[in-house]
PDB file of C-alpha atoms and ligand atoms in Angstrom:
ATOM      1  CA  MET A 776      29.450 -47.424 -10.253  1.00 76.00           C
ATOM      2  CA  THR A 777      30.351 -50.298 -12.577  1.00 90.00           C
ATOM      3  CA  GLN A 778      27.152 -51.613 -14.107  1.00 94.00           C
ATOM      4  CA  ARG A 779      26.399 -55.148 -12.932  1.00 97.00           C
ATOM      5  CA  TYR A 780      24.188 -57.562 -14.878  1.00 97.00           C
ATOM      6  CA  CYS A 781      22.380 -60.810 -14.343  1.00 97.00           C
ATOM      7  CA  ASP A 782      23.586 -62.533 -17.486  1.00 95.00           C
ATOM      8  CA  TYR A 783      21.198 -64.975 -19.196  1.00 98.00           C
ATOM      9  CA  GLU A 784      23.564 -65.598 -22.129  1.00 97.00           C
ATOM     10  CA  GLY A 785      23.346 -69.310 -22.949  1.00 97.00           C
ATOM     11  CA  SER A 786      20.640 -69.900 -20.308  1.00 97.00           C
ATOM     12  CA  ASP A 787      17.833 -72.439 -20.821  1.00 96.00           C
ATOM     13  CA  TYR A 788      15.553 -70.355 -18.563  1.00 96.00           C
ATOM     14  CA  GLN A 789      12.361 -70.830 -20.607  1.00 96.00           C
ATOM     15  CA  ASN A 790      12.571 -74.634 -20.439  1.00 94.00           C
ATOM     16  CA  VAL A 791      14.042 -75.061 -16.991  1.00 94.00           C
ATOM     17  CA  PHE A 792      12.038 -72.406 -15.117  1.00 96.00           C
ATOM     18  CA  TRP A 793       8.743 -72.423 -17.010  1.00 97.00           C
ATOM     19  CA  GLU A 794       8.159 -75.488 -19.149  1.00 95.00           C
ATOM     20  CA  GLU A 795       9.644 -78.016 -16.718  1.00 96.00           C
ATOM     21  CA  GLY A 796       9.554 -75.915 -13.552  1.00 95.00           C
ATOM     22  CA  GLY A 797       6.010 -76.557 -12.268  1.00 94.00           C
ATOM     23  CA  ARG A 798       4.985 -72.902 -12.646  1.00 97.00           C
ATOM     24  CA  ALA A 799       1.783 -73.186 -14.703  1.00 97.00           C
ATOM     25  CA  TYR A 800      -0.089 -71.344 -11.933  1.00 98.00           C
ATOM     26  CA  GLU A 801       2.308 -68.376 -11.897  1.00 98.00           C
ATOM     27  CA  ASP A 802       2.375 -68.218 -15.708  1.00 98.00           C
ATOM     28  CA  ARG A 803      -1.408 -68.178 -16.004  1.00 98.00           C
ATOM     29  CA  ALA A 804      -1.876 -65.725 -13.134  1.00 98.00           C
ATOM     30  CA  GLU A 805       0.608 -63.333 -14.772  1.00 98.00           C
ATOM     31  CA  ARG A 806      -1.172 -63.620 -18.123  1.00 98.00           C
ATOM     32  CA  ALA A 807      -4.501 -62.837 -16.414  1.00 98.00           C
ATOM     33  CA  ALA A 808      -3.017 -59.675 -14.897  1.00 98.00           C
ATOM     34  CA  LEU A 809      -1.586 -58.612 -18.257  1.00 98.00           C
ATOM     35  CA  LYS A 810      -4.927 -59.190 -19.999  1.00 98.00           C
ATOM     36  CA  HIS A 811      -6.619 -56.982 -17.447  1.00 98.00           C
ATOM     37  CA  LEU A 812      -4.076 -54.165 -17.687  1.00 98.00           C
ATOM     38  CA  LEU A 813      -3.265 -54.096 -21.412  1.00 98.00           C
ATOM     39  CA  PRO A 814      -4.845 -51.542 -23.744  1.00 98.00           C
ATOM     40  CA  THR A 815      -7.358 -53.081 -26.162  1.00 97.00           C
ATOM     41  CA  THR A 816      -5.506 -51.853 -29.244  1.00 97.00           C
ATOM     42  CA  GLY A 817      -2.158 -50.326 -30.154  1.00 98.00           C
ATOM     43  CA  LYS A 818       0.539 -49.847 -32.772  1.00 98.00           C
ATOM     44  CA  ARG A 819       3.955 -50.770 -31.433  1.00 98.00           C
ATOM     45  CA  MET A 820       4.675 -52.613 -28.176  1.00 98.00           C
ATOM     46  CA  LEU A 821       8.145 -52.886 -26.614  1.00 98.00           C
ATOM     47  CA  GLU A 822       8.845 -56.003 -24.546  1.00 98.00           C
ATOM     48  CA  LEU A 823      11.773 -55.222 -22.256  1.00 98.00           C
ATOM     49  CA  GLY A 824      13.833 -58.219 -21.091  1.00 98.00           C
ATOM     50  CA  ALA A 825      11.535 -60.417 -23.152  1.00 98.00           C
ATOM     51  CA  GLY A 826      13.589 -63.562 -22.612  1.00 98.00           C
ATOM     52  CA  ALA A 827      12.455 -66.349 -24.936  1.00 98.00           C
ATOM     53  CA  GLY A 828       9.153 -64.547 -25.640  1.00 98.00           C
ATOM     54  CA  ARG A 829       7.086 -66.417 -23.049  1.00 98.00           C
ATOM     55  CA  LEU A 830       4.410 -63.690 -22.933  1.00 98.00           C
ATOM     56  CA  THR A 831       4.579 -62.327 -26.494  1.00 98.00           C
ATOM     57  CA  ASN A 832       1.369 -64.011 -27.648  1.00 97.00           C
ATOM     58  CA  GLU A 833      -0.553 -61.822 -25.167  1.00 98.00           C
ATOM     59  CA  PHE A 834       0.281 -58.760 -27.310  1.00 98.00           C
ATOM     60  CA  HIS A 835      -1.855 -59.741 -30.308  1.00 97.00           C
ATOM     61  CA  MET A 836      -3.684 -56.381 -30.207  1.00 98.00           C
ATOM     62  CA  PHE A 837      -0.534 -54.542 -31.404  1.00 98.00           C
ATOM     63  CA  ASP A 838       0.440 -54.144 -35.068  1.00 97.00           C
ATOM     64  CA  GLU A 839       4.093 -54.719 -34.167  1.00 97.00           C
ATOM     65  CA  VAL A 840       5.916 -56.178 -31.164  1.00 98.00           C
ATOM     66  CA  VAL A 841       9.590 -55.383 -30.559  1.00 98.00           C
ATOM     67  CA  LEU A 842      11.270 -57.894 -28.273  1.00 98.00           C
ATOM     68  CA  MET A 843      14.517 -56.774 -26.644  1.00 98.00           C
ATOM     69  CA  ASP A 844      16.779 -58.519 -24.185  1.00 98.00           C
ATOM     70  CA  TYR A 845      20.319 -58.132 -22.884  1.00 98.00           C
ATOM     71  CA  SER A 846      21.022 -61.729 -23.912  1.00 98.00           C
ATOM     72  CA  PHE A 847      21.554 -62.468 -27.609  1.00 98.00           C
ATOM     73  CA  THR A 848      20.794 -66.159 -27.074  1.00 98.00           C
ATOM     74  CA  GLN A 849      17.445 -65.340 -25.403  1.00 98.00           C
ATOM     75  CA  MET A 850      16.554 -63.425 -28.574  1.00 98.00           C
ATOM     76  CA  GLN A 851      17.649 -66.412 -30.672  1.00 97.00           C
ATOM     77  CA  GLN A 852      15.345 -68.642 -28.621  1.00 97.00           C
ATOM     78  CA  ALA A 853      12.471 -66.141 -28.916  1.00 97.00           C
ATOM     79  CA  ARG A 854      12.897 -65.978 -32.693  1.00 97.00           C
ATOM     80  CA  ALA A 855      13.030 -69.779 -32.949  1.00 96.00           C
ATOM     81  CA  ARG A 856       9.862 -70.129 -30.821  1.00 96.00           C
ATOM     82  CA  LEU A 857       7.831 -67.305 -32.406  1.00 96.00           C
ATOM     83  CA  GLY A 858       9.100 -66.974 -35.973  1.00 91.00           C
ATOM     84  CA  ASP A 859       8.893 -63.455 -37.391  1.00 77.00           C
ATOM     85  CA  ALA A 860       5.076 -63.516 -37.904  1.00 76.00           C
ATOM     86  CA  ALA A 861       5.370 -61.873 -41.330  1.00 74.00           C
ATOM     87  CA  GLY A 862       7.420 -58.993 -40.005  1.00 87.00           C
ATOM     88  CA  ARG A 863       5.201 -58.306 -36.967  1.00 95.00           C
ATOM     89  CA  TYR A 864       8.099 -59.073 -34.589  1.00 97.00           C
ATOM     90  CA  LYS A 865      11.559 -57.533 -34.282  1.00 97.00           C
ATOM     91  CA  PHE A 866      14.292 -59.078 -32.115  1.00 97.00           C
ATOM     92  CA  ILE A 867      16.863 -56.810 -30.502  1.00 98.00           C
ATOM     93  CA  ALA A 868      19.811 -57.632 -28.238  1.00 98.00           C
ATOM     94  CA  ALA A 869      20.387 -54.480 -26.169  1.00 98.00           C
ATOM     95  CA  ASP A 870      20.650 -53.059 -22.679  1.00 98.00           C
ATOM     96  CA  VAL A 871      17.671 -51.440 -20.939  1.00 98.00           C
ATOM     97  CA  TYR A 872      20.198 -48.950 -19.478  1.00 98.00           C
ATOM     98  CA  SER A 873      20.932 -47.613 -22.993  1.00 98.00           C
ATOM     99  CA  LEU A 874      18.066 -48.355 -25.348  1.00 98.00           C
ATOM    100  CA  PRO A 875      18.730 -48.236 -29.114  1.00 98.00           C
ATOM    101  CA  PHE A 876      15.377 -46.661 -30.050  1.00 98.00           C
ATOM    102  CA  ALA A 877      14.366 -43.198 -31.252  1.00 98.00           C
ATOM    103  CA  PRO A 878      12.559 -41.094 -28.613  1.00 98.00           C
ATOM    104  CA  GLY A 879       8.783 -41.632 -28.679  1.00 98.00           C
ATOM    105  CA  LEU A 880       8.901 -44.785 -30.863  1.00 98.00           C
ATOM    106  CA  PHE A 881       6.413 -46.886 -28.895  1.00 98.00           C
ATOM    107  CA  ASP A 882       2.841 -46.500 -27.682  1.00 98.00           C
ATOM    108  CA  ALA A 883       3.191 -49.288 -25.110  1.00 98.00           C
ATOM    109  CA  ALA A 884       5.858 -51.171 -23.181  1.00 98.00           C
ATOM    110  CA  GLN A 885       5.964 -53.974 -20.664  1.00 98.00           C
ATOM    111  CA  MET A 886       8.689 -55.287 -18.374  1.00 98.00           C
ATOM    112  CA  VAL A 887       7.900 -58.499 -16.461  1.00 98.00           C
ATOM    113  CA  ARG A 888      10.334 -60.282 -14.123  1.00 98.00           C
ATOM    114  CA  VAL A 889      13.206 -57.991 -15.142  1.00 98.00           C
ATOM    115  CA  ILE A 890      13.426 -55.106 -12.657  1.00 98.00           C
ATOM    116  CA  HIS A 891      14.426 -57.670 -10.016  1.00 97.00           C
ATOM    117  CA  HIS A 892      17.741 -57.940 -11.948  1.00 98.00           C
ATOM    118  CA  LEU A 893      18.323 -54.174 -12.107  1.00 98.00           C
ATOM    119  CA  GLU A 894      20.577 -52.596  -9.523  1.00 97.00           C
ATOM    120  CA  GLU A 895      19.871 -49.087 -10.856  1.00 98.00           C
ATOM    121  CA  PRO A 896      16.179 -49.182 -11.767  1.00 98.00           C
ATOM    122  CA  HIS A 897      15.828 -45.376 -11.976  1.00 98.00           C
ATOM    123  CA  LYS A 898      18.212 -45.366 -14.973  1.00 98.00           C
ATOM    124  CA  ALA A 899      16.100 -47.983 -16.743  1.00 98.00           C
ATOM    125  CA  MET A 900      12.866 -46.093 -15.994  1.00 98.00           C
ATOM    126  CA  ALA A 901      14.229 -42.892 -17.572  1.00 98.00           C
ATOM    127  CA  GLN A 902      15.234 -44.834 -20.712  1.00 98.00           C
ATOM    128  CA  ILE A 903      11.835 -46.515 -20.967  1.00 98.00           C
ATOM    129  CA  ARG A 904       9.965 -43.245 -20.490  1.00 98.00           C
ATOM    130  CA  ALA A 905      12.026 -41.591 -23.266  1.00 98.00           C
ATOM    131  CA  VAL A 906      11.047 -44.175 -25.916  1.00 98.00           C
ATOM    132  CA  LEU A 907       7.333 -43.908 -25.091  1.00 98.00           C
ATOM    133  CA  GLN A 908       5.035 -41.401 -26.798  1.00 98.00           C
ATOM    134  CA  PRO A 909       2.523 -39.228 -24.986  1.00 98.00           C
ATOM    135  CA  ASN A 910      -0.515 -41.221 -23.795  1.00 97.00           C
ATOM    136  CA  SER A 911       1.295 -44.555 -23.821  1.00 98.00           C
ATOM    137  CA  ALA A 912       0.858 -47.477 -21.460  1.00 98.00           C
ATOM    138  CA  PHE A 913       3.642 -49.079 -19.434  1.00 98.00           C
ATOM    139  CA  ILE A 914       3.086 -52.326 -17.527  1.00 98.00           C
ATOM    140  CA  LEU A 915       5.737 -53.134 -14.946  1.00 98.00           C
ATOM    141  CA  GLU A 916       5.953 -56.282 -12.847  1.00 98.00           C
ATOM    142  CA  TYR A 917       8.124 -56.218  -9.740  1.00 98.00           C
ATOM    143  CA  ALA A 918       9.070 -58.632  -6.976  1.00 98.00           C
ATOM    144  CA  ASN A 919       7.545 -57.251  -3.769  1.00 98.00           C
ATOM    145  CA  LYS A 920       9.723 -57.264  -0.627  1.00 98.00           C
ATOM    146  CA  GLN A 921       6.658 -56.553   1.558  1.00 98.00           C
ATOM    147  CA  ASN A 922       5.063 -59.932   0.844  1.00 98.00           C
ATOM    148  CA  LEU A 923       3.271 -62.093   3.389  1.00 96.00           C
ATOM    149  CA  LYS A 924       5.978 -64.771   3.559  1.00 96.00           C
ATOM    150  CA  ALA A 925       8.736 -62.172   4.089  1.00 97.00           C
ATOM    151  CA  MET A 926       6.659 -60.469   6.811  1.00 97.00           C
ATOM    152  CA  LEU A 927       6.143 -63.782   8.651  1.00 97.00           C
ATOM    153  CA  ARG A 928       9.800 -64.817   8.299  1.00 97.00           C
ATOM    154  CA  TYR A 929      10.889 -61.410   9.624  1.00 97.00           C
ATOM    155  CA  ALA A 930       8.436 -61.592  12.552  1.00 97.00           C
ATOM    156  CA  PHE A 931       9.779 -65.037  13.558  1.00 97.00           C
ATOM    157  CA  GLY A 932      13.437 -64.020  13.205  1.00 97.00           C
ATOM    158  CA  LYS A 933      14.060 -66.192  10.121  1.00 96.00           C
ATOM    159  CA  GLN A 934      15.056 -63.265   7.911  1.00 96.00           C
ATOM    160  CA  ASP A 935      17.476 -60.461   8.722  1.00 95.00           C
ATOM    161  CA  TRP A 936      16.158 -57.795   6.319  1.00 97.00           C
ATOM    162  CA  SER A 937      13.016 -55.820   7.017  1.00 97.00           C
ATOM    163  CA  PRO A 938      10.166 -56.089   4.490  1.00 98.00           C
ATOM    164  CA  TYR A 939       8.903 -52.671   5.635  1.00 98.00           C
ATOM    165  CA  THR A 940      11.839 -50.404   4.735  1.00 98.00           C
ATOM    166  CA  LEU A 941      11.912 -48.634   1.382  1.00 98.00           C
ATOM    167  CA  GLU A 942      15.320 -49.630  -0.002  1.00 97.00           C
ATOM    168  CA  GLN A 943      15.557 -52.522  -2.456  1.00 98.00           C
ATOM    169  CA  VAL A 944      16.970 -55.721  -0.989  1.00 97.00           C
ATOM    170  CA  GLU A 945      19.464 -57.932  -2.838  1.00 97.00           C
ATOM    171  CA  PHE A 946      18.414 -61.280  -1.365  1.00 93.00           C
ATOM    172  CA  VAL A 947      20.619 -63.238  -3.812  1.00 94.00           C
ATOM    173  CA  ALA A 948      23.359 -61.699  -5.986  1.00 96.00           C
ATOM    174  CA  MET A 949      21.672 -59.536  -8.665  1.00 97.00           C
ATOM    175  CA  ASN A 950      18.148 -60.420  -7.498  1.00 97.00           C
ATOM    176  CA  PHE A 951      16.321 -57.493  -5.915  1.00 98.00           C
ATOM    177  CA  ASP A 952      12.965 -57.191  -4.175  1.00 98.00           C
ATOM    178  CA  PHE A 953      11.285 -53.775  -4.082  1.00 98.00           C
ATOM    179  CA  HIS A 954       8.937 -52.013  -1.679  1.00 98.00           C
ATOM    180  CA  PRO A 955       5.613 -50.958  -3.297  1.00 98.00           C
ATOM    181  CA  LYS A 956       6.126 -47.342  -2.180  1.00 98.00           C
ATOM    182  CA  SER A 957       9.594 -47.159  -3.730  1.00 98.00           C
ATOM    183  CA  VAL A 958       8.269 -48.516  -7.051  1.00 98.00           C
ATOM    184  CA  LYS A 959       5.565 -45.850  -7.057  1.00 98.00           C
ATOM    185  CA  ALA A 960       8.266 -43.235  -6.382  1.00 98.00           C
ATOM    186  CA  LEU A 961      10.473 -44.614  -9.180  1.00 98.00           C
ATOM    187  CA  LEU A 962       7.575 -44.394 -11.628  1.00 98.00           C
ATOM    188  CA  ALA A 963       6.612 -40.886 -10.524  1.00 98.00           C
ATOM    189  CA  GLU A 964      10.232 -39.709 -10.786  1.00 98.00           C
ATOM    190  CA  ALA A 965      10.301 -40.927 -14.408  1.00 98.00           C
ATOM    191  CA  ASP A 966       7.047 -39.036 -15.167  1.00 97.00           C
ATOM    192  CA  PHE A 967       4.694 -42.018 -15.175  1.00 98.00           C
ATOM    193  CA  SER A 968       1.229 -41.873 -13.578  1.00 98.00           C
ATOM    194  CA  VAL A 969       0.043 -45.066 -11.913  1.00 98.00           C
ATOM    195  CA  ARG A 970      -3.439 -46.051 -13.146  1.00 98.00           C
ATOM    196  CA  ASN A 971      -4.088 -49.589 -11.937  1.00 98.00           C
ATOM    197  CA  ILE A 972      -2.402 -52.259  -9.804  1.00 98.00           C
ATOM    198  CA  ARG A 973      -2.980 -56.039  -9.803  1.00 98.00           C
ATOM    199  CA  THR A 974      -1.412 -58.211  -7.150  1.00 98.00           C
ATOM    200  CA  VAL A 975      -0.405 -61.642  -8.478  1.00 98.00           C
ATOM    201  CA  SER A 976       0.520 -65.092  -7.132  1.00 98.00           C
ATOM    202  CA  HIS A 977      -1.451 -64.832  -3.876  1.00 97.00           C
ATOM    203  CA  PHE A 978      -1.267 -68.639  -3.550  1.00 97.00           C
ATOM    204  CA  ARG A 979       2.363 -69.293  -4.464  1.00 96.00           C
ATOM    205  CA  ALA A 980       2.927 -72.221  -2.118  1.00 94.00           C
ATOM    206  CA  GLY A 981       3.874 -75.766  -3.122  1.00 95.00           C
ATOM    207  CA  PHE A 982       1.171 -77.451  -1.031  1.00 96.00           C
ATOM    208  CA  LEU A 983      -1.605 -75.236  -2.483  1.00 97.00           C
ATOM    209  CA  LYS A 984      -0.401 -75.770  -6.031  1.00 96.00           C
ATOM    210  CA  ARG A 985      -0.400 -79.519  -5.434  1.00 96.00           C
ATOM    211  CA  ALA A 986      -3.787 -79.636  -3.658  1.00 97.00           C
ATOM    212  CA  ILE A 987      -5.876 -77.264  -5.796  1.00 97.00           C
ATOM    213  CA  PRO A 988      -6.411 -77.589  -9.567  1.00 97.00           C
ATOM    214  CA  THR A 989      -4.457 -74.880 -11.422  1.00 98.00           C
ATOM    215  CA  GLY A 990      -7.559 -73.427 -13.123  1.00 98.00           C
ATOM    216  CA  LEU A 991      -9.303 -72.929  -9.794  1.00 97.00           C
ATOM    217  CA  LEU A 992      -6.194 -71.425  -8.176  1.00 97.00           C
ATOM    218  CA  VAL A 993      -5.817 -68.979 -11.067  1.00 98.00           C
ATOM    219  CA  ALA A 994      -9.519 -68.022 -10.792  1.00 98.00           C
ATOM    220  CA  LEU A 995      -9.063 -67.369  -7.051  1.00 98.00           C
ATOM    221  CA  ASP A 996      -5.926 -65.372  -7.790  1.00 98.00           C
ATOM    222  CA  ARG A 997      -7.818 -63.191 -10.273  1.00 97.00           C
ATOM    223  CA  LEU A 998     -10.487 -62.542  -7.679  1.00 97.00           C
ATOM    224  CA  ALA A 999      -7.950 -61.636  -5.011  1.00 97.00           C
ATOM    225  CA  SER A1000      -5.996 -59.439  -7.415  1.00 97.00           C
ATOM    226  CA  THR A1001      -8.922 -56.992  -7.597  1.00 95.00           C
ATOM    227  CA  THR A1002      -7.758 -55.631  -4.214  1.00 96.00           C
ATOM    228  CA  GLY A1003      -4.380 -54.697  -5.749  1.00 97.00           C
ATOM    229  CA  ASN A1004      -5.007 -50.960  -5.687  1.00 97.00           C
ATOM    230  CA  LEU A1005      -5.608 -51.089  -1.925  1.00 97.00           C
ATOM    231  CA  VAL A1006      -3.004 -53.498  -0.582  1.00 97.00           C
ATOM    232  CA  GLN A1007       0.064 -55.239  -2.006  1.00 98.00           C
ATOM    233  CA  VAL A1008       1.378 -58.189   0.020  1.00 98.00           C
ATOM    234  CA  THR A1009       1.893 -60.733  -2.800  1.00 98.00           C
ATOM    235  CA  PRO A1010       5.348 -61.747  -4.074  1.00 98.00           C
ATOM    236  CA  SER A1011       4.567 -60.290  -7.506  1.00 98.00           C
ATOM    237  CA  VAL A1012       2.832 -57.015  -8.392  1.00 98.00           C
ATOM    238  CA  PHE A1013       1.783 -55.668 -11.797  1.00 98.00           C
ATOM    239  CA  VAL A1014       1.461 -51.892 -12.211  1.00 98.00           C
ATOM    240  CA  ARG A1015      -0.105 -50.174 -15.214  1.00 98.00           C
ATOM    241  CA  SER A1016       1.124 -46.617 -15.669  1.00 98.00           C
ATOM    242  CA  ASP A1017       0.488 -44.041 -18.372  1.00 98.00           C
ATOM    243  CA  THR A1018       2.723 -41.306 -19.777  1.00 98.00           C
ATOM    244  CA  GLY A1019       0.227 -38.427 -19.937  1.00 92.00           C
ATOM    245  CA  ASN A1020       0.641 -35.661 -22.495  1.00 94.00           C
ATOM    246  CA  ASN A1021       4.369 -35.025 -22.187  1.00 91.00           C
ATOM    247  CA  GLY A1022       7.102 -36.134 -24.566  1.00 91.00           C
ATOM    248  CA  ALA A1023       7.867 -36.735 -28.212  1.00 91.00           C
ATOM    249  CA  THR A1024       6.494 -39.002 -30.947  1.00 97.00           C
ATOM    250  CA  ALA A1025       9.167 -40.397 -33.276  1.00 96.00           C
ATOM    251  CA  PRO A1026       8.895 -39.247 -36.922  1.00 95.00           C
ATOM    252  CA  ALA A1027       7.911 -42.106 -39.278  1.00 94.00           C
ATOM    253  CA  ASP A1028      11.452 -42.374 -40.717  1.00 94.00           C
ATOM    254  CA  GLN A1029      13.137 -42.802 -37.313  1.00 96.00           C
ATOM    255  CA  PHE A1030      13.302 -46.138 -35.544  1.00 98.00           C
ATOM    256  CA  PHE A1031      16.746 -46.701 -34.033  1.00 98.00           C
ATOM    257  CA  ARG A1032      19.214 -44.481 -32.283  1.00 98.00           C
ATOM    258  CA  CYS A1033      22.829 -45.311 -31.565  1.00 98.00           C
ATOM    259  CA  PRO A1034      22.993 -46.673 -28.000  1.00 98.00           C
ATOM    260  CA  ALA A1035      26.628 -45.557 -27.692  1.00 97.00           C
ATOM    261  CA  CYS A1036      26.242 -41.844 -28.535  1.00 97.00           C
ATOM    262  CA  GLY A1037      22.453 -41.374 -28.643  1.00 97.00           C
ATOM    263  CA  SER A1038      22.369 -40.020 -32.229  1.00 97.00           C
ATOM    264  CA  VAL A1039      19.234 -40.725 -34.283  1.00 97.00           C
ATOM    265  CA  ALA A1040      21.289 -40.179 -37.454  1.00 97.00           C
ATOM    266  CA  VAL A1041      21.596 -43.880 -38.222  1.00 98.00           C
ATOM    267  CA  THR A1042      21.257 -45.862 -41.438  1.00 97.00           C
ATOM    268  CA  GLU A1043      20.024 -49.424 -41.627  1.00 97.00           C
ATOM    269  CA  THR A1044      21.605 -51.702 -44.222  1.00 97.00           C
ATOM    270  CA  GLU A1045      20.960 -55.428 -44.768  1.00 96.00           C
ATOM    271  CA  SER A1046      23.718 -56.396 -42.358  1.00 97.00           C
ATOM    272  CA  SER A1047      23.994 -53.548 -39.841  1.00 98.00           C
ATOM    273  CA  VAL A1048      22.657 -50.346 -38.320  1.00 98.00           C
ATOM    274  CA  ASP A1049      25.309 -47.674 -38.840  1.00 98.00           C
ATOM    275  CA  CYS A1050      25.735 -44.555 -36.731  1.00 98.00           C
ATOM    276  CA  ASN A1051      26.432 -41.511 -38.902  1.00 96.00           C
ATOM    277  CA  ALA A1052      27.643 -39.245 -36.087  1.00 96.00           C
ATOM    278  CA  ASP A1053      31.256 -38.204 -36.895  1.00 92.00           C
ATOM    279  CA  ALA A1054      32.552 -38.740 -33.397  1.00 94.00           C
ATOM    280  CA  CYS A1055      30.965 -42.190 -33.089  1.00 96.00           C
ATOM    281  CA  GLY A1056      30.438 -44.074 -36.366  1.00 96.00           C
ATOM    282  CA  LYS A1057      29.710 -47.395 -34.728  1.00 97.00           C
ATOM    283  CA  GLN A1058      28.206 -50.208 -36.798  1.00 98.00           C
ATOM    284  CA  TRP A1059      25.779 -52.527 -35.041  1.00 98.00           C
ATOM    285  CA  PRO A1060      25.487 -55.916 -36.768  1.00 98.00           C
ATOM    286  CA  ILE A1061      22.283 -57.732 -37.729  1.00 98.00           C
ATOM    287  CA  LYS A1062      22.903 -61.465 -37.260  1.00 96.00           C
ATOM    288  CA  ASP A1063      20.397 -64.244 -38.015  1.00 93.00           C
ATOM    289  CA  GLY A1064      17.560 -61.704 -38.076  1.00 94.00           C
ATOM    290  CA  ILE A1065      18.552 -60.261 -34.682  1.00 97.00           C
ATOM    291  CA  TYR A1066      19.798 -56.701 -34.217  1.00 98.00           C
ATOM    292  CA  ASP A1067      22.871 -56.785 -31.985  1.00 98.00           C
ATOM    293  CA  PHE A1068      23.259 -53.483 -30.113  1.00 98.00           C
ATOM    294  CA  LYS A1069      25.686 -54.959 -27.595  1.00 96.00           C
ATOM    295  CA  THR A1070      28.833 -55.498 -29.636  1.00 93.00           C
ATOM    296  CA  PRO A1071      29.638 -53.157 -32.556  1.00 95.00           C
ATOM    297  CA  VAL A1072      31.389 -54.533 -35.646  1.00 93.00           C
ATOM    298  CA  GLY A1073      35.086 -54.915 -34.878  1.00 78.00           C
ATOM    299  CA  GLY A1074      34.609 -54.187 -31.218  1.00 68.00           C
TER     300      GLY A1074
HETATM  301  C1  SAM B 186      13.683 -63.705 -15.417  1.00 87.02           C
HETATM  302  S1  SAM B 186      13.906 -63.391 -17.116  1.00 87.02           S
HETATM  303  C2  SAM B 186      12.289 -62.868 -17.627  1.00 87.02           C
HETATM  304  C3  SAM B 186      12.010 -63.086 -19.070  1.00 87.02           C
HETATM  305  C4  SAM B 186      10.590 -62.721 -19.505  1.00 87.02           C
HETATM  306  N1  SAM B 186      10.281 -61.320 -19.233  1.00 87.02           N
HETATM  307  C5  SAM B 186       9.578 -63.611 -18.811  1.00 87.02           C
HETATM  308  O1  SAM B 186       8.840 -63.107 -17.939  1.00 87.02           O
HETATM  309  O2  SAM B 186       9.527 -64.795 -19.132  1.00 87.02           O
HETATM  310  C6  SAM B 186      14.807 -61.864 -17.014  1.00 87.02           C
HETATM  311  C7  SAM B 186      15.276 -61.349 -18.379  1.00 87.02           C
HETATM  312  O3  SAM B 186      15.777 -60.013 -18.201  1.00 87.02           O
HETATM  313  C8  SAM B 186      16.891 -59.842 -19.052  1.00 87.02           C
HETATM  314  N2  SAM B 186      17.715 -58.727 -18.563  1.00 87.02           N
HETATM  315  C9  SAM B 186      18.423 -58.650 -17.413  1.00 87.02           C
HETATM  316  N3  SAM B 186      19.088 -57.491 -17.348  1.00 87.02           N
HETATM  317  C10 SAM B 186      18.789 -56.801 -18.491  1.00 87.02           C
HETATM  318  C11 SAM B 186      19.174 -55.535 -19.018  1.00 87.02           C
HETATM  319  N4  SAM B 186      20.033 -54.731 -18.368  1.00 87.02           N
HETATM  320  N5  SAM B 186      18.663 -55.149 -20.214  1.00 87.02           N
HETATM  321  C12 SAM B 186      17.800 -55.955 -20.891  1.00 87.02           C
HETATM  322  N6  SAM B 186      17.414 -57.173 -20.450  1.00 87.02           N
HETATM  323  C13 SAM B 186      17.895 -57.590 -19.252  1.00 87.02           C
HETATM  324  C14 SAM B 186      17.600 -61.197 -18.961  1.00 87.02           C
HETATM  325  O4  SAM B 186      18.510 -61.380 -20.037  1.00 87.02           O
HETATM  326  C15 SAM B 186      16.425 -62.178 -18.961  1.00 87.02           C
HETATM  327  O5  SAM B 186      16.100 -62.625 -20.254  1.00 87.02           O
END
């Protein structure tokens, strides 16, 4: 299968969707879920599909935060918004289907509003699991196909796909909704154990957002989200999983691996990360403080 992508290169998503998009309620409800699910302390957090770093300030309990995104320009925007916080942040343009990190590099990862752009989520899950150490936390947000609005639309014949079946539905090109059971299966298949679930955006309706002050709506959302382990009928669901005792921890001198051949024999210079494997030898440029693992030098 040819890999398909939802390409955010050159997109003004952060401004258009969040800052000018009337989504203060969703933003705050998502942050509340993250706060509840995050560990209280940690060393190195990986933000997958971080975009312009909307949520990065929630990860203050980590010594280091590595932001990665398929779009180089999203990483440029994130760096411009966040700065490098005295070396606490790293910015990486790369593909979640072939991560450029040594196995067991991170003790936490999060992926919010990204799996709904992944046609082959099981491939991404295996990659994410491989870069996490034993006893790490992984917080995944997914768009839930079995949400109340979809169930009503289906019941009244306004929607042709069933919210109850397990397969992911591509409701717009490269935008997928997932069934809660299939997400649990995906996580289990990748050797994650689900620990806690928060349902989010219970009140995502224009008239409610207009009628009720945002702070109150977010407080109600937090209250309702406590039922997340029992029932998931919201458009957005946050799942905290752990890795258990299995897997590797990266040695202190390993950070990157070559995303083309998988070798951890790489050398970082001022301007590139170079693969030392004879059969590969790719050089991945570092441009404007951003590691570019999408396009090797000369290719
Ligand atoms: C809807 S935005 C979410 C950004 C951020 N997580 C947030 O919640 O504000 C989706 C992001 O996923 C990234 N993305 C999509 N496919 C990807 C892939 N295969 N690997 C890495 N990032 C990807 C896009 O470039 C985009 O920045």
